[in-house]
Amino acid sequence: MRFSNLLIPTLKEVPNDATLASHIYLLRGGFIQGVGSGLYNFLPLGKIVLDKVRSVVKEELDAVNAQEVSLGFVTPASMWRESGRFEKYGKELLRFKDRKDNDFVLGPTHEEMMVNLVKQTVKSYKQLPLNLYQINLKFRDEIRPRFGLMRGREFLMKDGYSFHVNEEDMRREFALMEETYKRIFTRLGLEFRVVEADSGAIGGSGSKEFMVLANSGEDTIVVCENCEYGANIEAAIRADVVCTDTAPDALFAKFNTPNIKTIDDLSEFFKVNPYYIVKTVVMRALYDEGKSEIVLFVLRGSDILEETKACNAVKANELVEVSQEELSEIGLVAGYMGAVELGVDIKIIADNSLKNATNMICGANVENYHFVGAGSEQMTASYHDISAVLEGDVCSCCGGRLTYTKGIEVGHIFQLGTRYSEPLKAEFLNENGKTQPFVMGTYGIGVSRLLAAIIEQHHDEKGCIWTKESSPFDIHIIVSNSKDENQTNYANSIYDELKYANISVLLDDRKERFGFKMKDCELIGIPNILIVGQKLDDGIVELKRRTEADGVEFKLDALLAEIKNRI
Ligand code: ATP
Ligand code: MG
């Protein structure tokens, strides 16, 4: 393509709200255009990249016999009511009515739709297994759309769903999808990690996320320095924590602790490790049909509450903060809350590490008082893993040291089981002539988010650096002096020659200064650059990689072979 024929509205200035490299460069490079919070248009260059990423995804899925379909974006609310997600999904689900007052939902994911498709078309075990996918728009009314394509409200997702006669076959497909996803992300030139994950609103058991490693990632991943263990912090586990400091040895008693409210203050006051202090976090858990309750989460003072784990422990849709007024209404005193002698009927969820705990210090639910010598015997709690793994904790697989790293979630695969097929009554006749619900898996890739993830991992201070399979073109030709007829003619002829050799080329044929064109070239980030300059008269041109500061000179007769070699 010729630059002069393409709409590439590059920008010099950093757009107002953009802070992340990918957001800035995708806007500045003329790949995308913002239309509203979390809403973007793809301009010609962006569409080319999107299609390239999409075709890598499609090629690899088709190669393992997944079949592409395309489902409606507007989905009847009745299906969502049947699966129970109309309520559960919360405010991310965009609901609306048509002129006949029927309820609809803009698809944020398509389990219900795909189960319905299969329910109507697959009747026998002989038609299984089946893996159907689509690469289509999704809409989620995200609470904080940000970072451009990273967290949009409207975005492109590859969502796949597999149907099986039993768990074993579903697990086989799950493993096949894991391998396929690895091939996709490797082809796209990404450094990533597959980690254990929480299953969230989609439900089911056993899920893995594909995390592109980048400091700007929104997800915290726990990794072991010694073994392969990796998990999203929402699902990470650790070996039991051992505290070598001695426990405060005291008989159970109420102790005056005037104005001593925080874990740090208590630790200082009693000269004890926070491990021996009970931390109490109070939250309101929200359930279906507008129901809610206040829950007391208790854990060791040395630990931090992991909200996703806490939310799962009470099977809530969401946890929200509780105001001071609400606290006082039920007789709780901030700074002095505790799960012992609570006096009100509130659900208490304790962290597993408090099972059989003794010699603890905890709030006495009275202003200016804490209990000493308290233990789990005095609490009526149910126990769950609700604390976050901390850096330096011990790996439960190998005893190694756990650390944090940041990741961008680009894929998520789930072992679903019958979570949707049962409520939606999607059944088939098995080998024995009995009806049975489909056993399912579901597999997502954030196709448009991948553009942002690639740039987060591959950019410099000048702009994008696309990877081989994601780049909008294989090579970018720049004519140094566009007034020089010799240079222009040569650029045109090599442009034709490269195209003939099936190499995709962007020829900057604009009558602009070299420096100006070079700036756009670096911003757009095609990995190979051919500079046709003064030395053309001596039969020499320059080939440069976008990642390198300096190019290498080549004789014209060796050029084509070298370009083919690089591409
Ligand atoms: P996140 O935790 O980032 O919100 P999720 O767990 O809600 O993601 P899934 O429901 O598993 O995401 O969706 C499948 C994939 O779609 C994700 O792995 C991610 O790459 C992509 N994705 C999800 N939400 C968005 C969004 N708002 N914008 C762009 N891509 C998204
Ligand atoms: Mg989400």
GROMACS .gro file of C-alpha atoms in nm, residues 100-491:
model
  392
  100LYS     CA    1  -4.261  -0.451   2.219
  101ASP     CA    2  -4.119  -0.421   2.569
  102ASN     CA    3  -3.916  -0.742   2.545
  103ASP     CA    4  -3.593  -0.752   2.748
  104PHE     CA    5  -3.259  -0.798   2.578
  105VAL     CA    6  -2.894  -0.808   2.671
  106LEU     CA    7  -2.588  -0.712   2.467
  107GLY     CA    8  -2.374  -1.027   2.483
  108PRO     CA    9  -2.080  -0.994   2.726
  109THR     CA   10  -2.001  -1.366   2.671
  110HIS     CA   11  -2.213  -1.628   2.497
  111GLU     CA   12  -2.251  -1.945   2.707
  112GLU     CA   13  -2.631  -1.919   2.705
  113MET     CA   14  -2.650  -1.850   2.331
  114MET     CA   15  -2.414  -2.130   2.236
  115VAL     CA   16  -2.583  -2.382   2.465
  116ASN     CA   17  -2.911  -2.295   2.295
  117LEU     CA   18  -2.762  -2.339   1.951
  118VAL     CA   19  -2.626  -2.682   2.039
  119LYS     CA   20  -2.936  -2.787   2.230
  120GLN     CA   21  -3.141  -2.745   1.913
  121THR     CA   22  -2.897  -2.917   1.679
  122VAL     CA   23  -2.714  -3.190   1.868
  123LYS     CA   24  -2.922  -3.484   1.990
  124SER     CA   25  -2.686  -3.778   2.007
  125TYR     CA   26  -2.349  -3.875   2.153
  126LYS     CA   27  -2.251  -3.959   1.795
  127GLN     CA   28  -2.232  -3.586   1.718
  128LEU     CA   29  -1.984  -3.524   2.001
  129PRO     CA   30  -1.729  -3.391   2.081
  130LEU     CA   31  -1.789  -3.050   1.933
  131ASN     CA   32  -1.592  -2.728   1.966
  132LEU     CA   33  -1.761  -2.413   1.830
  133TYR     CA   34  -1.616  -2.065   1.846
  134GLN     CA   35  -1.673  -1.714   1.720
  135ILE     CA   36  -1.465  -1.398   1.694
  136ASN     CA   37  -1.717  -1.125   1.761
  137LEU     CA   38  -1.803  -0.810   1.947
  138LYS     CA   39  -1.877  -0.822   2.316
  139PHE     CA   40  -2.019  -0.550   2.537
  140ARG     CA   41  -1.949  -0.515   2.909
  141ASP     CA   42  -2.045  -0.198   3.086
  142GLU     CA   43  -1.715  -0.200   3.276
  143ILE     CA   44  -1.707   0.014   3.590
  144ARG     CA   45  -1.370   0.160   3.488
  145PRO     CA   46  -1.309   0.138   3.115
  146ARG     CA   47  -0.948   0.249   3.063
  147PHE     CA   48  -0.616   0.205   2.893
  148GLY     CA   49  -0.763   0.204   2.544
  149LEU     CA   50  -0.814  -0.141   2.395
  150MET     CA   51  -0.697  -0.299   2.721
  151ARG     CA   52  -1.027  -0.251   2.899
  152GLY     CA   53  -1.293  -0.134   2.661
  153ARG     CA   54  -1.667  -0.162   2.697
  154GLU     CA   55  -1.713  -0.284   2.341
  155PHE     CA   56  -1.433  -0.523   2.245
  156LEU     CA   57  -1.351  -0.814   2.019
  157MET     CA   58  -1.336  -1.154   2.181
  158LYS     CA   59  -1.278  -1.503   2.056
  159ASP     CA   60  -1.513  -1.717   2.260
  160GLY     CA   61  -1.522  -2.092   2.219
  161TYR     CA   62  -1.739  -2.360   2.376
  162SER     CA   63  -1.688  -2.735   2.369
  163PHE     CA   64  -1.943  -3.010   2.428
  164HIS     CA   65  -1.862  -3.359   2.552
  165VAL     CA   66  -2.009  -3.687   2.669
  166ASN     CA   67  -1.810  -3.687   2.992
  167GLU     CA   68  -1.561  -3.500   3.214
  168GLU     CA   69  -1.268  -3.698   3.085
  169ASP     CA   70  -1.325  -3.593   2.726
  170MET     CA   71  -1.381  -3.232   2.835
  171ARG     CA   72  -1.044  -3.239   3.015
  172ARG     CA   73  -0.879  -3.372   2.700
  173GLU     CA   74  -1.016  -3.078   2.502
  174PHE     CA   75  -0.918  -2.835   2.780
  175ALA     CA   76  -0.558  -2.959   2.753
  176LEU     CA   77  -0.575  -2.930   2.373
  177MET     CA   78  -0.699  -2.571   2.403
  178GLU     CA   79  -0.416  -2.490   2.645
  179GLU     CA   80  -0.163  -2.611   2.386
  180THR     CA   81  -0.343  -2.429   2.105
  181TYR     CA   82  -0.350  -2.103   2.303
  182LYS     CA   83   0.022  -2.138   2.372
  183ARG     CA   84   0.084  -2.169   1.997
  184ILE     CA   85  -0.130  -1.862   1.926
  185PHE     CA   86   0.048  -1.639   2.178
  186THR     CA   87   0.390  -1.771   2.075
  187ARG     CA   88   0.316  -1.695   1.709
  188LEU     CA   89   0.215  -1.344   1.809
  189GLY     CA   90   0.560  -1.298   1.965
  190LEU     CA   91   0.441  -1.264   2.323
  191GLU     CA   92   0.616  -1.358   2.644
  192PHE     CA   93   0.343  -1.509   2.858
  193ARG     CA   94   0.267  -1.742   3.145
  194VAL     CA   95  -0.017  -1.986   3.198
  195VAL     CA   96  -0.149  -1.953   3.554
  196GLU     CA   97  -0.416  -2.103   3.780
  197ALA     CA   98  -0.718  -1.875   3.793
  198ASP     CA   99  -1.041  -1.797   3.971
  199SER     CA  100  -1.350  -1.890   3.773
  200GLY     CA  101  -1.549  -1.572   3.846
  201ALA     CA  102  -1.903  -1.513   3.722
  202ILE     CA  103  -1.874  -1.776   3.447
  203GLY     CA  104  -1.869  -2.052   3.709
  204GLY     CA  105  -1.745  -2.408   3.684
  205SER     CA  106  -1.432  -2.565   3.822
  206GLY     CA  107  -1.070  -2.546   3.716
  207SER     CA  108  -0.958  -2.260   3.499
  208LYS     CA  109  -0.634  -2.120   3.363
  209GLU     CA  110  -0.541  -1.773   3.246
  210PHE     CA  111  -0.285  -1.671   2.988
  211MET     CA  112  -0.094  -1.373   3.116
  212VAL     CA  113   0.125  -1.152   2.900
  213LEU     CA  114   0.404  -1.038   3.130
  214ALA     CA  115   0.416  -0.658   3.149
  215ASN     CA  116   0.467  -0.411   3.434
  216SER     CA  117   0.157  -0.224   3.324
  217GLY     CA  118  -0.061  -0.536   3.365
  218GLU     CA  119  -0.369  -0.500   3.586
  219ASP     CA  120  -0.338  -0.852   3.725
  220THR     CA  121  -0.101  -0.960   3.999
  221ILE     CA  122   0.040  -1.305   3.940
  222VAL     CA  123   0.207  -1.513   4.206
  223VAL     CA  124   0.501  -1.712   4.071
  224CYS     CA  125   0.748  -1.948   4.234
  225GLU     CA  126   1.119  -1.865   4.200
  226ASN     CA  127   1.197  -2.234   4.203
  227CYS     CA  128   0.926  -2.431   4.021
  228GLU     CA  129   0.664  -2.381   3.749
  229TYR     CA  130   0.387  -2.276   3.990
  230GLY     CA  131   0.202  -1.964   3.881
  231ALA     CA  132  -0.143  -1.836   3.979
  232ASN     CA  133  -0.349  -1.523   3.965
  233ILE     CA  134  -0.344  -1.372   4.314
  234GLU     CA  135  -0.722  -1.429   4.320
  235ALA     CA  136  -0.658  -1.805   4.320
  236ALA     CA  137  -0.302  -1.840   4.451
  237ILE     CA  138  -0.222  -2.074   4.738
  238ARG     CA  139   0.081  -2.108   4.966
  239ALA     CA  140   0.225  -2.341   5.225
  240ASP     CA  141   0.108  -2.274   5.583
  241VAL     CA  142   0.275  -1.964   5.721
  242VAL     CA  143   0.501  -2.025   6.018
  243CYS     CA  144   0.584  -1.745   6.263
  244THR     CA  145   0.907  -1.789   6.457
  245ASP     CA  146   0.838  -1.501   6.698
  246THR     CA  147   0.690  -1.614   7.027
  247ALA     CA  148   0.319  -1.580   7.087
  248PRO     CA  149   0.192  -1.340   7.355
  249ASP     CA  150   0.127  -1.563   7.652
  250ALA     CA  151  -0.176  -1.439   7.847
  251LEU     CA  152  -0.496  -1.573   7.998
  252PHE     CA  153  -0.811  -1.467   7.818
  253ALA     CA  154  -0.891  -1.115   7.938
  254LYS     CA  155  -1.024  -0.780   7.825
  255PHE     CA  156  -0.743  -0.527   7.802
  256ASN     CA  157  -0.760  -0.149   7.796
  257THR     CA  158  -0.609  -0.025   7.466
  258PRO     CA  159  -0.696   0.347   7.453
  259ASN     CA  160  -0.685   0.482   7.098
  260ILE     CA  161  -0.492   0.178   6.978
  261LYS     CA  162  -0.683   0.088   6.664
  262THR     CA  163  -0.460  -0.036   6.385
  263ILE     CA  164  -0.264  -0.360   6.354
  264ASP     CA  165   0.059  -0.156   6.359
  265ASP     CA  166  -0.042   0.029   6.677
  266LEU     CA  167  -0.142  -0.297   6.847
  267SER     CA  168   0.177  -0.469   6.740
  268GLU     CA  169   0.378  -0.179   6.885
  269PHE     CA  170   0.166  -0.158   7.202
  270PHE     CA  171   0.181  -0.530   7.287
  271LYS     CA  172   0.526  -0.585   7.130
  272VAL     CA  173   0.397  -0.881   6.931
  273ASN     CA  174   0.423  -0.990   6.572
  274PRO     CA  175   0.103  -0.894   6.377
  275TYR     CA  176   0.072  -1.267   6.309
  276TYR     CA  177  -0.080  -1.292   6.659
  277ILE     CA  178  -0.332  -1.012   6.608
  278VAL     CA  179  -0.671  -1.077   6.451
  279LYS     CA  180  -0.752  -0.842   6.164
  280THR     CA  181  -1.124  -0.784   6.110
  281VAL     CA  182  -1.260  -0.660   5.780
  282VAL     CA  183  -1.630  -0.593   5.752
  283MET     CA  184  -1.800  -0.592   5.413
  284ARG     CA  185  -2.149  -0.606   5.271
  285ALA     CA  186  -2.203  -0.911   5.049
  286LEU     CA  187  -2.449  -0.862   4.763
  287TYR     CA  188  -2.659  -1.155   4.638
  288ASP     CA  189  -2.931  -1.216   4.378
  289GLU     CA  190  -3.266  -1.038   4.395
  290GLY     CA  191  -3.122  -0.741   4.583
  291LYS     CA  192  -3.045  -0.947   4.894
  292SER     CA  193  -2.742  -0.855   5.098
  293GLU     CA  194  -2.582  -0.911   5.438
  294ILE     CA  195  -2.293  -0.781   5.644
  295VAL     CA  196  -2.007  -1.025   5.682
  296LEU     CA  197  -1.710  -1.015   5.918
  297PHE     CA  198  -1.392  -1.148   5.758
  298VAL     CA  199  -1.119  -1.228   6.008
  299LEU     CA  200  -0.760  -1.311   5.934
  300ARG     CA  201  -0.417  -1.275   6.084
  301GLY     CA  202  -0.284  -0.920   6.115
  302SER     CA  203   0.013  -1.014   5.900
  303ASP     CA  204  -0.220  -1.106   5.614
  304ILE     CA  205  -0.426  -0.910   5.362
  305LEU     CA  206  -0.783  -0.995   5.264
  306GLU     CA  207  -0.809  -1.126   4.905
  307GLU     CA  208  -1.148  -0.993   4.795
  308THR     CA  209  -1.216  -1.248   4.522
  309LYS     CA  210  -1.150  -1.534   4.761
  310ALA     CA  211  -1.364  -1.363   5.026
  311CYS     CA  212  -1.646  -1.313   4.776
  312ASN     CA  213  -1.629  -1.680   4.673
  313ALA     CA  214  -1.632  -1.789   5.037
  314VAL     CA  215  -1.980  -1.640   5.086
  315LYS     CA  216  -2.089  -1.714   4.726
  316ALA     CA  217  -2.178  -1.346   4.680
  317ASN     CA  218  -2.197  -1.161   4.351
  318GLU     CA  219  -1.994  -0.874   4.490
  319LEU     CA  220  -1.853  -0.729   4.814
  320VAL     CA  221  -1.890  -0.361   4.890
  321GLU     CA  222  -1.760  -0.141   5.170
  322VAL     CA  223  -1.967  -0.064   5.478
  323SER     CA  224  -2.007   0.294   5.600
  324GLN     CA  225  -1.935   0.416   5.955
  325GLU     CA  226  -2.308   0.473   6.007
  326GLU     CA  227  -2.394   0.117   5.907
  327LEU     CA  228  -2.126  -0.007   6.147
  328SER     CA  229  -2.261   0.187   6.442
  329GLU     CA  230  -2.617   0.083   6.358
  330ILE     CA  231  -2.528  -0.280   6.421
  331GLY     CA  232  -2.313  -0.194   6.720
  332LEU     CA  233  -1.968  -0.246   6.571
  333VAL     CA  234  -1.687  -0.012   6.674
  334ALA     CA  235  -1.426   0.067   6.410
  335GLY     CA  236  -1.079  -0.015   6.538
  336TYR     CA  237  -1.217  -0.250   6.803
  337MET     CA  238  -1.408  -0.507   6.601
  338GLY     CA  239  -1.356  -0.873   6.663
  339ALA     CA  240  -1.514  -1.213   6.613
  340VAL     CA  241  -1.521  -1.290   6.986
  341GLU     CA  242  -1.820  -1.186   7.201
  342LEU     CA  243  -1.969  -1.010   6.903
  343GLY     CA  244  -2.316  -0.970   7.053
  344VAL     CA  245  -2.489  -0.946   6.713
  345ASP     CA  246  -2.580  -1.216   6.468
  346ILE     CA  247  -2.336  -1.162   6.182
  347LYS     CA  248  -2.180  -1.419   5.952
  348ILE     CA  249  -1.813  -1.469   6.038
  349ILE     CA  250  -1.568  -1.605   5.783
  350ALA     CA  251  -1.223  -1.681   5.920
  351ASP     CA  252  -0.908  -1.750   5.726
  352ASN     CA  253  -0.785  -2.109   5.733
  353SER     CA  254  -0.470  -1.995   5.913
  354LEU     CA  255  -0.683  -1.913   6.219
  355LYS     CA  256  -0.805  -2.271   6.258
  356ASN     CA  257  -0.695  -2.386   6.605
  357ALA     CA  258  -0.532  -2.048   6.672
  358THR     CA  259  -0.460  -1.960   7.037
  359ASN     CA  260  -0.300  -1.667   7.219
  360MET     CA  261  -0.442  -1.411   6.980
  361ILE     CA  262  -0.520  -1.046   7.035
  362CYS     CA  263  -0.850  -0.928   6.892
  363GLY     CA  264  -1.100  -0.644   6.918
  364ALA     CA  265  -1.347  -0.669   7.208
  365ASN     CA  266  -1.629  -0.487   7.023
  366VAL     CA  267  -1.611  -0.218   7.291
  367GLU     CA  268  -1.443   0.118   7.242
  368ASN     CA  269  -1.082   0.116   7.370
  369TYR     CA  270  -1.070  -0.256   7.452
  370HIS     CA  271  -0.908  -0.564   7.298
  371PHE     CA  272  -0.906  -0.922   7.415
  372VAL     CA  273  -0.579  -1.096   7.479
  373GLY     CA  274  -0.540  -1.473   7.495
  374ALA     CA  275  -0.826  -1.524   7.250
  375GLY     CA  276  -0.848  -1.824   7.021
  376SER     CA  277  -1.053  -1.992   6.753
  377GLU     CA  278  -1.252  -2.177   7.021
  378GLN     CA  279  -1.422  -1.850   7.110
  379MET     CA  280  -1.526  -1.773   6.752
  380THR     CA  281  -1.821  -1.923   6.571
  381ALA     CA  282  -1.675  -1.891   6.225
  382SER     CA  283  -1.657  -2.097   5.912
  383TYR     CA  284  -1.308  -2.134   5.771
  384HIS     CA  285  -1.195  -2.056   5.415
  385ASP     CA  286  -0.882  -1.943   5.235
  386ILE     CA  287  -0.949  -1.569   5.222
  387SER     CA  288  -0.603  -1.416   5.254
  388ALA     CA  289  -0.375  -1.306   4.973
  389VAL     CA  290  -0.048  -1.484   4.914
  390LEU     CA  291   0.229  -1.239   5.002
  391GLU     CA  292   0.570  -1.200   4.844
  392GLY     CA  293   0.815  -1.417   5.032
  393ASP     CA  294   0.554  -1.679   5.124
  394VAL     CA  295   0.645  -2.043   5.066
  395CYS     CA  296   0.535  -2.239   4.758
  396SER     CA  297   0.308  -2.530   4.847
  397CYS     CA  298   0.442  -2.733   4.554
  398CYS     CA  299   0.815  -2.716   4.616
  399GLY     CA  300   0.896  -2.502   4.921
  400GLY     CA  301   1.043  -2.227   4.699
  401ARG     CA  302   0.995  -1.854   4.748
  402LEU     CA  303   0.684  -1.693   4.597
  403THR     CA  304   0.702  -1.350   4.433
  404TYR     CA  305   0.470  -1.118   4.244
  405THR     CA  306   0.477  -1.022   3.881
  406LYS     CA  307   0.230  -0.823   3.670
  407GLY     CA  308   0.035  -0.962   3.379
  408ILE     CA  309  -0.224  -0.874   3.117
  409GLU     CA  310  -0.492  -1.140   3.088
  410VAL     CA  311  -0.524  -1.226   2.719
  411GLY     CA  312  -0.691  -1.565   2.749
  412HIS     CA  313  -0.895  -1.767   2.996
  413ILE     CA  314  -0.998  -2.131   2.964
  414PHE     CA  315  -1.255  -2.299   3.191
  415GLN     CA  316  -1.366  -2.650   3.269
  416LEU     CA  317  -1.735  -2.577   3.295
  417GLY     CA  318  -1.897  -2.914   3.345
  418THR     CA  319  -2.278  -2.892   3.343
  419ARG     CA  320  -2.303  -2.540   3.494
  420TYR     CA  321  -2.504  -2.417   3.191
  421SER     CA  322  -2.630  -2.733   3.024
  422GLU     CA  323  -2.826  -2.834   3.336
  423PRO     CA  324  -3.025  -2.514   3.400
  424LEU     CA  325  -3.076  -2.464   3.025
  425LYS     CA  326  -3.177  -2.830   2.988
  426ALA     CA  327  -2.932  -2.899   2.706
  427GLU     CA  328  -2.923  -3.275   2.682
  428PHE     CA  329  -2.828  -3.552   2.442
  429LEU     CA  330  -2.891  -3.925   2.418
  430ASN     CA  331  -2.590  -4.118   2.543
  431GLU     CA  332  -2.466  -4.459   2.428
  432ASN     CA  333  -2.716  -4.632   2.656
  433GLY     CA  334  -3.010  -4.436   2.518
  434LYS     CA  335  -3.037  -4.219   2.830
  435THR     CA  336  -3.062  -3.839   2.828
  436GLN     CA  337  -2.774  -3.658   2.987
  437PRO     CA  338  -2.660  -3.292   3.002
  438PHE     CA  339  -2.360  -3.191   2.789
  439VAL     CA  340  -2.031  -3.161   2.973
  440MET     CA  341  -1.878  -2.833   2.863
  441GLY     CA  342  -1.560  -2.631   2.843
  442THR     CA  343  -1.533  -2.263   2.753
  443TYR     CA  344  -1.237  -2.073   2.614
  444GLY     CA  345  -1.186  -1.698   2.564
  445ILE     CA  346  -0.924  -1.476   2.403
  446GLY     CA  347  -0.925  -1.097   2.419
  447VAL     CA  348  -0.854  -1.035   2.051
  448SER     CA  349  -0.864  -0.654   2.061
  449ARG     CA  350  -0.687  -0.651   2.400
  450LEU     CA  351  -0.406  -0.846   2.231
  451LEU     CA  352  -0.318  -0.539   2.023
  452ALA     CA  353  -0.260  -0.345   2.345
  453ALA     CA  354  -0.074  -0.636   2.506
  454ILE     CA  355   0.162  -0.670   2.209
  455ILE     CA  356   0.248  -0.300   2.227
  456GLU     CA  357   0.290  -0.305   2.605
  457GLN     CA  358   0.556  -0.569   2.558
  458HIS     CA  359   0.701  -0.429   2.235
  459HIS     CA  360   0.757  -0.054   2.217
  460ASP     CA  361   1.020   0.208   2.284
  461GLU     CA  362   1.016   0.583   2.345
  462LYS     CA  363   0.948   0.645   1.976
  463GLY     CA  364   0.648   0.421   1.923
  464CYS     CA  365   0.519   0.072   1.847
  465ILE     CA  366   0.734  -0.224   1.748
  466TRP     CA  367   0.496  -0.484   1.602
  467THR     CA  368   0.593  -0.848   1.612
  468LYS     CA  369   0.630  -1.041   1.288
  469GLU     CA  370   0.282  -1.191   1.277
  470SER     CA  371   0.099  -0.887   1.411
  471SER     CA  372   0.261  -0.614   1.202
  472PRO     CA  373   0.030  -0.434   0.958
  473PHE     CA  374   0.301  -0.470   0.688
  474ASP     CA  375   0.621  -0.672   0.656
  475ILE     CA  376   0.833  -0.377   0.546
  476HIS     CA  377   0.814   0.002   0.535
  477ILE     CA  378   0.993   0.181   0.249
  478ILE     CA  379   1.103   0.541   0.293
  479VAL     CA  380   1.239   0.755   0.016
  480SER     CA  381   1.493   0.994   0.163
  481ASN     CA  382   1.451   1.271  -0.094
  482SER     CA  383   1.119   1.248  -0.271
  483LYS     CA  384   1.227   1.515  -0.520
  484ASP     CA  385   1.496   1.279  -0.648
  485GLU     CA  386   1.343   1.096  -0.942
  486ASN     CA  387   1.600   0.820  -0.929
  487GLN     CA  388   1.511   0.740  -0.567
  488THR     CA  389   1.137   0.754  -0.633
  489ASN     CA  390   1.163   0.532  -0.938
  490TYR     CA  391   1.370   0.275  -0.755
  491ALA     CA  392   1.133   0.276  -0.457
   0.00000   0.00000   0.00000
